[in-house]
Coordinates of C-alpha atoms in Angstrom, one line a residue:
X1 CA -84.6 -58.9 186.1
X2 CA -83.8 -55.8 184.6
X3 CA -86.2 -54.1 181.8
X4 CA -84.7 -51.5 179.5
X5 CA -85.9 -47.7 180.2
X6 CA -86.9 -47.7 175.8
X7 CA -89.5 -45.2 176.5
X8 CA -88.1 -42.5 174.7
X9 CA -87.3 -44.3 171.6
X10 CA -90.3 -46.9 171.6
X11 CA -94.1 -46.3 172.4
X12 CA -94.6 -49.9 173.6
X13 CA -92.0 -53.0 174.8
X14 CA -92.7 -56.5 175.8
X15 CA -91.2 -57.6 179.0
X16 CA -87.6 -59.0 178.4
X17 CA -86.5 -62.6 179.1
X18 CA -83.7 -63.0 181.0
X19 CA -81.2 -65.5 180.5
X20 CA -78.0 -64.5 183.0
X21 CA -74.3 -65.6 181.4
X22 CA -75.7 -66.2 177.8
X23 CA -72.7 -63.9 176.5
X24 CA -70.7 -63.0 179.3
X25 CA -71.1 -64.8 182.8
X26 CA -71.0 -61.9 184.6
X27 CA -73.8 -59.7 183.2
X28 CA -77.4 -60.0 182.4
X29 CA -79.1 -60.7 179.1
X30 CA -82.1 -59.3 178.1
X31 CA -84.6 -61.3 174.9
X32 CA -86.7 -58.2 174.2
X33 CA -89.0 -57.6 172.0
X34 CA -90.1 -53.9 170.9
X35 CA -92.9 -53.8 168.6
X36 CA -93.8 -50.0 167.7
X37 CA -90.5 -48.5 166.6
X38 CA -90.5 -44.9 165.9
X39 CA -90.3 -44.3 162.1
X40 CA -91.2 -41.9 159.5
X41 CA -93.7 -42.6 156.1
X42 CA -93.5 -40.2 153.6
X43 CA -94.7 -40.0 150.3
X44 CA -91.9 -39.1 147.2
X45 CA -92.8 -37.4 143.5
X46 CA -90.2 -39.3 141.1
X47 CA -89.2 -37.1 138.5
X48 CA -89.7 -40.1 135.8
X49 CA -90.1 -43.8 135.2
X50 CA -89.0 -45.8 132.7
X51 CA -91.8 -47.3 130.8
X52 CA -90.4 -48.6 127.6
X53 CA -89.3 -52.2 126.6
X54 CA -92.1 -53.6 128.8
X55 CA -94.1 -55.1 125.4
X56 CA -97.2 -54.2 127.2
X57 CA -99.8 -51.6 125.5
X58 CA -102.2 -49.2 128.0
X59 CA -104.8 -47.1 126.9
X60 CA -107.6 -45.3 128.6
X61 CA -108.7 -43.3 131.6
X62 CA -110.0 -43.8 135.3
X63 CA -110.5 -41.5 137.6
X64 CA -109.7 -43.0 141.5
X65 CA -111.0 -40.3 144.3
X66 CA -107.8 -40.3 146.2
X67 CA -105.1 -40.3 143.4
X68 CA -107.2 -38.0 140.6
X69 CA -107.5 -38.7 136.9
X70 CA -105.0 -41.0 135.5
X71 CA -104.7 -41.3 131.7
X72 CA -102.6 -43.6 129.0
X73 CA -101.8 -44.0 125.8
X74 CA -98.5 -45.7 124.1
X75 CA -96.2 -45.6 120.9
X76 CA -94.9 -47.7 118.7
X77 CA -93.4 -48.9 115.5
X78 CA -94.5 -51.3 112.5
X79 CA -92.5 -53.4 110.3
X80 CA -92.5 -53.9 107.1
X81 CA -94.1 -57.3 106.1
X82 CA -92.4 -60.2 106.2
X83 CA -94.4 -61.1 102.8
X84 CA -92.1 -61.2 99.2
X85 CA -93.7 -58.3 97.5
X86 CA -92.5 -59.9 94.4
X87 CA -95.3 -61.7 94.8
X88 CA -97.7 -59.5 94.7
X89 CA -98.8 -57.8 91.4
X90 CA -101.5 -56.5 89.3
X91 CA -103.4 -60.2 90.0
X92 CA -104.7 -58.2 93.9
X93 CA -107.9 -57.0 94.4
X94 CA -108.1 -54.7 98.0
X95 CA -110.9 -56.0 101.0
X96 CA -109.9 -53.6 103.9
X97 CA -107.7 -52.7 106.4
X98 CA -107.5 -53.1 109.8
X99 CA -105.5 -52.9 113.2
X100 CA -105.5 -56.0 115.6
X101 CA -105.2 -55.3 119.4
X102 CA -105.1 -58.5 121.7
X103 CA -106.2 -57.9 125.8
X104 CA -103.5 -59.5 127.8
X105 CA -106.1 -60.1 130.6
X106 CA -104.4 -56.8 132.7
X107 CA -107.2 -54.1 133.2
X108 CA -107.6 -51.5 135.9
X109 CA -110.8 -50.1 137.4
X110 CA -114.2 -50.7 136.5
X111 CA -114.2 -53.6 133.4
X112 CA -118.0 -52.9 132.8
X113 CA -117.4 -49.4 131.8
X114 CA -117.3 -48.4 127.7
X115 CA -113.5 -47.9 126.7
X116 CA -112.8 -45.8 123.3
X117 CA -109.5 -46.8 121.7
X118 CA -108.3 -44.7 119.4
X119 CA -105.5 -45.5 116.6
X120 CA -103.3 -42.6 115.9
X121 CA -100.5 -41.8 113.3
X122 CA -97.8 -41.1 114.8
X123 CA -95.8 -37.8 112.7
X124 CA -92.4 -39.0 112.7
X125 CA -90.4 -42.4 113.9
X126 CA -88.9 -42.8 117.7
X127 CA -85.9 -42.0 118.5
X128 CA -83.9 -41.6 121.8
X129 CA -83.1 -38.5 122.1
X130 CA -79.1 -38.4 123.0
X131 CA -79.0 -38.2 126.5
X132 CA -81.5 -41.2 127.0
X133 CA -80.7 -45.2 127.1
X134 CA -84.9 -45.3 127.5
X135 CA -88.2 -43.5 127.2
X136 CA -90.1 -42.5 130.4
X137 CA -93.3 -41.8 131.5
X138 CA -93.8 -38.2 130.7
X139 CA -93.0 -38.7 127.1
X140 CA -95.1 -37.9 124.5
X141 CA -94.4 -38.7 120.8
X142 CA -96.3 -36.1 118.3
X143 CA -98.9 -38.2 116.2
X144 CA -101.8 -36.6 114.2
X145 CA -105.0 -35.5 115.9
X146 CA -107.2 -37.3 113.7
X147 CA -107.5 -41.3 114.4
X148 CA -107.0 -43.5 111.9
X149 CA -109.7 -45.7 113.2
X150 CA -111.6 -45.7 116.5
X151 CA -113.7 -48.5 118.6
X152 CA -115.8 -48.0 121.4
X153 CA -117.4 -50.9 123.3
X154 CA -117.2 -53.2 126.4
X155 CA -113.9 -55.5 126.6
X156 CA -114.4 -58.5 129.1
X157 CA -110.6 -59.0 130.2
X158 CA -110.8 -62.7 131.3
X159 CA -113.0 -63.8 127.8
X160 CA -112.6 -61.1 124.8
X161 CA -109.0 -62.6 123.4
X162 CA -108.9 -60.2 120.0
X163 CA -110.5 -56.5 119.1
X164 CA -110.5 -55.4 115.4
X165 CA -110.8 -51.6 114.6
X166 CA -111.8 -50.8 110.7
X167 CA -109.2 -48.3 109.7
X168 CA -109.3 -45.8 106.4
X169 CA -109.3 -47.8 102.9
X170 CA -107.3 -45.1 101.5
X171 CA -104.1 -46.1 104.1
X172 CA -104.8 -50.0 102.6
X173 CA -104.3 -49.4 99.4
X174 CA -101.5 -46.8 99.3
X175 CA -99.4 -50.0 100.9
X176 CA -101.0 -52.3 98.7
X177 CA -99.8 -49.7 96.1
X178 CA -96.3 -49.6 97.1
X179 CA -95.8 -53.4 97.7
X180 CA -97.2 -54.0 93.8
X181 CA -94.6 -51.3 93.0
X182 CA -91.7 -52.7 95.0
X183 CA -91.3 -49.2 96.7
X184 CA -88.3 -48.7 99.2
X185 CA -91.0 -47.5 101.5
X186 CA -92.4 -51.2 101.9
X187 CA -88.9 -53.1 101.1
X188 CA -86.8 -51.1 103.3
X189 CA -87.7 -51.1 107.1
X190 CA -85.3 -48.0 107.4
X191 CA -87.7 -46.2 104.7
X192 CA -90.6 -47.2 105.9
X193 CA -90.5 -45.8 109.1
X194 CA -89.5 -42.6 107.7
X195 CA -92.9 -43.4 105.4
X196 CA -94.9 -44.0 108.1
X197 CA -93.4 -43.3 111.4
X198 CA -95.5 -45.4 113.8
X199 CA -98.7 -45.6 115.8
X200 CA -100.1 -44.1 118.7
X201 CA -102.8 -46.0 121.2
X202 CA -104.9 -43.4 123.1
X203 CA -108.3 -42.9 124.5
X204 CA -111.2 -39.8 124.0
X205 CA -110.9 -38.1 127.0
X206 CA -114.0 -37.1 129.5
X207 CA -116.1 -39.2 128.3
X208 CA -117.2 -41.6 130.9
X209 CA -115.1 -44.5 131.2
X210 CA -113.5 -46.0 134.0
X211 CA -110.9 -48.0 132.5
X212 CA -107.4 -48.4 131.7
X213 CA -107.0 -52.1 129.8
X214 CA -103.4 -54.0 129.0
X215 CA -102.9 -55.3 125.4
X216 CA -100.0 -57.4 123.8
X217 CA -97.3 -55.8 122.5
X218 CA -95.6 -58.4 120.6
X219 CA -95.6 -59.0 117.2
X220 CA -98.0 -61.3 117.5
X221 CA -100.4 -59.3 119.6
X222 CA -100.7 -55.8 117.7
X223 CA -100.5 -55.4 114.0
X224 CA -101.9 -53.3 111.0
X225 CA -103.0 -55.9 108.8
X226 CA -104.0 -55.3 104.7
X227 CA -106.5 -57.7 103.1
X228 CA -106.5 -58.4 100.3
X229 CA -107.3 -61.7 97.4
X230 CA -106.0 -63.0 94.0
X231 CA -108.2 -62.4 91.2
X232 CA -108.4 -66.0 90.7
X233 CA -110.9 -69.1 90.1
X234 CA -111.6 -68.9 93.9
X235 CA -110.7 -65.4 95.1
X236 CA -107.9 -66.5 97.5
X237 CA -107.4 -64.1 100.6
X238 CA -103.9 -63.0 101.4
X239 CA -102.7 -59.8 103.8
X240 CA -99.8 -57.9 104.2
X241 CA -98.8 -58.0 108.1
X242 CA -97.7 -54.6 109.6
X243 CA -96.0 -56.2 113.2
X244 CA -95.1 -54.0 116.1
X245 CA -91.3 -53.9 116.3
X246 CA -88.4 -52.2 118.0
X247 CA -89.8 -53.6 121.5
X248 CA -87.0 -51.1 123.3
X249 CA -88.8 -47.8 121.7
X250 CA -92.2 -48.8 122.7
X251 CA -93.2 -47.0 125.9
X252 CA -96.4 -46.0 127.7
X253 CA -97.0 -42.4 128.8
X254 CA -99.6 -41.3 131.4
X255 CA -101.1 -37.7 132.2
X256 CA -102.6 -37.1 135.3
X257 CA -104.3 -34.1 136.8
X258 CA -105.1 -34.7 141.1
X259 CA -107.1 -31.7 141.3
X260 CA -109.2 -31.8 144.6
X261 CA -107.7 -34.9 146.1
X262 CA -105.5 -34.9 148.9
X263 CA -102.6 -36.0 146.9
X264 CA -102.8 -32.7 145.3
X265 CA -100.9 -30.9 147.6
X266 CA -97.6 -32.3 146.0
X267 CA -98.0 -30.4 142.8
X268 CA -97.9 -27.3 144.6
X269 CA -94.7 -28.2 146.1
X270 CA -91.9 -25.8 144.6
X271 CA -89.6 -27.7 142.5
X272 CA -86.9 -28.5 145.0
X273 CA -84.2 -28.8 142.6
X274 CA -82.0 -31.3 140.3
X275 CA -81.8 -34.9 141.9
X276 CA -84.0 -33.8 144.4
X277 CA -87.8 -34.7 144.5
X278 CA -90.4 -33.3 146.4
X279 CA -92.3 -35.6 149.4
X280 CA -95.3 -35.1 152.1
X281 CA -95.1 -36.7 155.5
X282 CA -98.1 -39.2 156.0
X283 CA -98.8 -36.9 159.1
X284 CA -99.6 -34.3 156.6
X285 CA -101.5 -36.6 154.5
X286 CA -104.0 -38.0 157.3
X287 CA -101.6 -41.0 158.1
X288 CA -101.6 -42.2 154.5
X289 CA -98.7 -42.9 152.0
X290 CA -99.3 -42.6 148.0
X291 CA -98.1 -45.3 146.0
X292 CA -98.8 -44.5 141.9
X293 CA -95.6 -45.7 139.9
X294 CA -97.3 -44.7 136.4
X295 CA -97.1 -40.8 138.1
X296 CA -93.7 -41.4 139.9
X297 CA -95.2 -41.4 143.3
X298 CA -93.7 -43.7 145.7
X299 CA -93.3 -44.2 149.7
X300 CA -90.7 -43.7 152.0
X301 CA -89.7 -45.2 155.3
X302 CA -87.2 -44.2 157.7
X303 CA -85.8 -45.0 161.2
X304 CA -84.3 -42.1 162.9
X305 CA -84.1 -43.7 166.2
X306 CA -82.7 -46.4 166.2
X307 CA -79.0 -45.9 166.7
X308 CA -80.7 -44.9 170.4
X309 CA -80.7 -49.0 171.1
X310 CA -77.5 -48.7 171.7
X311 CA -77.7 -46.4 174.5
X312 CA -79.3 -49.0 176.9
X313 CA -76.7 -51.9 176.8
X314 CA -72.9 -52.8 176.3
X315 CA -74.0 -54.8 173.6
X316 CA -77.0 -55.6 171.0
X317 CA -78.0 -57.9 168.6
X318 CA -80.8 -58.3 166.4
X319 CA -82.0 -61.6 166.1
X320 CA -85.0 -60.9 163.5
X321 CA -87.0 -57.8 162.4
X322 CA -90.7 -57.7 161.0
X323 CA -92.0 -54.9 158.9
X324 CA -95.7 -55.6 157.9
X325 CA -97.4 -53.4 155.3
X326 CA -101.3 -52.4 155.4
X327 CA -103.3 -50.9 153.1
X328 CA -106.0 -48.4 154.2
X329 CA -109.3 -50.7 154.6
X330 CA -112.0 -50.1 151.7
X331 CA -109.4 -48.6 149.4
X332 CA -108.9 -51.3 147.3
X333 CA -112.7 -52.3 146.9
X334 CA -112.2 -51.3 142.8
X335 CA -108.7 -51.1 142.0
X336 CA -106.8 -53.8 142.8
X337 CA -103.8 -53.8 145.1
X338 CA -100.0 -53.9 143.1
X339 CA -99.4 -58.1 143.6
X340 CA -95.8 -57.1 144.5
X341 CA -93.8 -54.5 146.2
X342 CA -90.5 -54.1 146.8
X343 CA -88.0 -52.5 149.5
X344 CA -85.3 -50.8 148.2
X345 CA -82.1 -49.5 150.7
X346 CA -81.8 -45.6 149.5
X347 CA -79.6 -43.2 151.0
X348 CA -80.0 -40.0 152.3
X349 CA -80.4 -38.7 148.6
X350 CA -83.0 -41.3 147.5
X351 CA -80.5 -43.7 145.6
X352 CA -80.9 -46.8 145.7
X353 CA -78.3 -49.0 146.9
X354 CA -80.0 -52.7 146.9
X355 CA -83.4 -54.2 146.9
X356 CA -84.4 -56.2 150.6
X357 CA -83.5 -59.7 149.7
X358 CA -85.0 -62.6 152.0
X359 CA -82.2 -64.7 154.7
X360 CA -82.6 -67.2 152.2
X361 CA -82.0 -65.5 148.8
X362 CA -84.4 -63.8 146.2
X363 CA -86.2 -60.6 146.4
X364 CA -89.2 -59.8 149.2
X365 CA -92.4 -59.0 147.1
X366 CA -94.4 -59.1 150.2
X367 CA -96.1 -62.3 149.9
X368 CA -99.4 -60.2 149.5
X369 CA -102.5 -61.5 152.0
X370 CA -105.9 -60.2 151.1
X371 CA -108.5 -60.9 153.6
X372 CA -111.7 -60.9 151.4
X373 CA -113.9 -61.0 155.1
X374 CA -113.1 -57.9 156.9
X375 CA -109.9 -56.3 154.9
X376 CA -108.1 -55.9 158.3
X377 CA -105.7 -58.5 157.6
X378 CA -104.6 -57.7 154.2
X379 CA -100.3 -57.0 154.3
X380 CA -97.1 -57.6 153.1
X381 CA -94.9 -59.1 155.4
X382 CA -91.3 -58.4 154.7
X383 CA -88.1 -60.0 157.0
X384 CA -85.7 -57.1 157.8
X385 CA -83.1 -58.2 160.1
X386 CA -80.5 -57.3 158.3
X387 CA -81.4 -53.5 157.8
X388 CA -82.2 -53.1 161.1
X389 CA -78.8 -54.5 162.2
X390 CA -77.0 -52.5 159.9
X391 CA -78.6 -49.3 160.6
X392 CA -78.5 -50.1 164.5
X393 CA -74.7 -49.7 163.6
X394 CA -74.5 -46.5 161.9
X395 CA -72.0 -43.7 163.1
X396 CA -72.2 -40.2 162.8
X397 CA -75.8 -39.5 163.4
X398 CA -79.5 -40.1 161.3
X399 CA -77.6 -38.4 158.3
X400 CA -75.8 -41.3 157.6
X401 CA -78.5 -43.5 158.0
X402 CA -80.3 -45.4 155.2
X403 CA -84.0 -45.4 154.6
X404 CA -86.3 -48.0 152.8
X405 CA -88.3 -47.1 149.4
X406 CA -91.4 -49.1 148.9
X407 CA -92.7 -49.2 145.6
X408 CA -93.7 -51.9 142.8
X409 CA -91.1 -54.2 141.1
X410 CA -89.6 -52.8 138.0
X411 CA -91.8 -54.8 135.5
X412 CA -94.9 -53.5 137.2
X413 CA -93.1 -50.2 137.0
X414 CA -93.6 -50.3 133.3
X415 CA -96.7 -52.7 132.4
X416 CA -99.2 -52.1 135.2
X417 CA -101.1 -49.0 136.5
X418 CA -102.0 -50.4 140.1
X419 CA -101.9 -47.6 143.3
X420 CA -102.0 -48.4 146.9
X421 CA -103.0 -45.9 150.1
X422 CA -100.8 -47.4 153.1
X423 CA -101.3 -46.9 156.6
X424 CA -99.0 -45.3 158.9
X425 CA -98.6 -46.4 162.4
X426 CA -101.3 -44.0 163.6
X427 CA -104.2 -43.9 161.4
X428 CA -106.9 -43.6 162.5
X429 CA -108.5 -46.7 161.7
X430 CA -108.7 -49.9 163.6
X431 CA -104.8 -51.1 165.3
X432 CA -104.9 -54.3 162.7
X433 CA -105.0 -52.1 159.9
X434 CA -101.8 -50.0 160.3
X435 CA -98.4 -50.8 159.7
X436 CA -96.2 -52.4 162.2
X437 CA -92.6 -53.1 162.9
X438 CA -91.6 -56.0 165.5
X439 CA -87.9 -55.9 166.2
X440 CA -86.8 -59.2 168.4
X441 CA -83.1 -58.1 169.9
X442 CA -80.7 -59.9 172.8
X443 CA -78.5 -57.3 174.8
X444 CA -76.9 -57.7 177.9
X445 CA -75.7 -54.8 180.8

């Protein structure tokens, strides 16, 4: 039996089967099994992310030890009620005015700490600027310093279904005003937003919380709303229903400062130039890659090697491919692990060409294991046969050769604020908690 010299492309092989005449009756055939490819894990800064049209609100601030302070905040639009203002006249007597915010169960970090939520009024309306079919998440929308209205409290995610923040009287009986009136500001949406340009979710800054909580962003899930009754017999209450509209305008936008975390080497990375982004090998980073969509940081993973596999036999042929994803032990104790991620194919530029499908159809999230016991077995297991075989195949050297981006699907991309610290194949901790890579293969001599 013959057993391939793959020392210099492999650290470790398992001893082949043989089974003589398989493919050709007069050479050998090898079943091997290699199991620690050599491969590279780095971790990419994205210039931006998309965050809008995700009809998901996030507001506040955490700050995570290994990824730095994150905070969020998000924009929007009104409409103007659906409510006939015909039918509203000198008979109204005012009550208040509030804005509604509904939790859509999504929090991240610690949901016992106090969140502030601040409503803002935004200076002008949204627009895309020219050059833009989307708003990203380094955008920033002007809005006045002073909030409208502000709450501060404890938000259970899994029971608190509504939160109600008082906002100024004055703002509730302007529009009350100028529906009695049968303004263009309140009959025209077009108007109105030139009236009143929007609103603007953030948090107060330094000041304790841990948080950063989800909220509707449906019409039916945020909304100003005006109360008011009929001077009547029985004082009937009525409201005039500002909804959040224009779902494609409303984005999210994060700041983020990583001052003293490890991670924090990447902002001092020159900016490398257009279409290019800058990236730390997970040697550099104590075996770890940084995954953060909300800051554009995602992972890397290439195979320079393994055209090599071709060097030991006439021919080869992958028969499957296993690429299992570990998160660094204890990392995830608070923040909760991203339920999905993806593998995209990039090229040497970082484009991406396709997302990893499975043999049998639909996109590989992973299929995310948490092991509540020890945490060595969490992973994402991922089938990539076909990868492997194609980049087996590649001519013209590891410039030609394709890599694999991991990072959350694209609606997590926009609605979520989850991280993840991965393992390389030589950290430090314990050999069930680092990534691994089992390629099965057939050749023959």
């Amino acid at each position: 039996m013959c057993i391939l010299p793959l020392t210099a492309i492999v650290s470790c092989d398992k001893t082949p089967f043989q089974y003589d005449g398989l493919i050709d009756p007069e050479h050998q055939t090898n079943y091997t099994l290699v199991d620690s490819l050599t491969c590279a894990l780095s971790t990419y800064q994205l210039d931006s992310l998309v965050t809008s049209g995700s009809a998901t609100i996030l507001t506040g601030e955490y700050t995570d030890p290994n990824f730095g302070t994150l905070t969020a905040g998000s924009y929007f639009h009104l409409e103007t009620p659906a409510t006939t203002s015909t039918t509203i006249d000198n008979n109204v007597v005012y009550d208040s005015t509030e804005f509604v915010l509904k939790p859509n169960h999504y929090f991240y970090g610690d949901s016992m700490s106090v969140q502030t939520i601040n409503v803002h009024k935004l200076t002008k309306k949204i627009l895309l600027p020219t050059t833009q079919t989307a708003l990203y998440n380094n955008e920033t929308w002007p809005y006045d310093a002073t909030p409208l209205g502000t709450w501060s409290g404890r938000l259970r995610p899994s029971v608190d279904s509504i939160i109600h923040i008082r906002l100024p009287d004055a703002i509730g009986q302007d529009f009350l005003d100028q529906a009695r009136r049968h303004t263009v500001a309140l009959t025209s949406q077009a108007d109105f937003l030139n009236y009143f340009g929007g609103i603007s979710i953030q948090t107060t800054s330094h000041n304790g919380q841990n948080i950063i909580m989800g909220f509707g962003g449906s019409d039916t899930t945020a909304y100003l709303r005006v109360h008011y009754h009929l001077r009547d017999l029985v004082s009937t209450p009525q409201a005039l229903t500002f909804k959040i509209t224009d779902n494609q305008l409303q984005f999210n936008s994060y700041k983020w400062n990583r001052t003293g975390t490890p991670i924090g080497k990447m902002d001092q990375i020159p900016y490398p130039g257009l279409n290019k982004y800058r990236s730390i090998s997970s040697n550099d980073l104590g075996h770890v890659a940084y995954i953060q969509p909300a800051t554009g940081l995602v992972a890397r993973l290439d195979f320079p090697t393994l055209p090599n596999l071709l060097n030991y036999a006439k021919f080869t042929h992958v028969l499957k491919a296993v690429l299992v994803l570990r998160p660094v032990n204890s990392s995830y104790s608070v923040f909760t692990l991203p339920p999905k991620l993806t593998l995209c194919e990039v090229d040497r530029d970082n484009h991406v060409l396709d997302t990893l499908t499975s043999p049998t159809g639909g996109t590989q999230y992973g299929n995310l294991v948490i092991d509540k016991l020890a945490s060595e077995q969490t992973a994402y297991t991922y089938d990539i046969s076909n990868f492997i075989a194609n980049q087996i195949a590649v001519q013209g050297g590891p410039e030609n050769m394709h890599g694999l981006m991991i990072m959350p699907n694209l609606g997590d991309f926009r609605a979520r604020t989850d991280r993840i610290l991965l393992s390389d194949a030589k950290h430090s901790t314990a050999t069930t908690n680092r990534m691994t890579i089992q390629v099965y293969y057939l050749n023959y001599q």
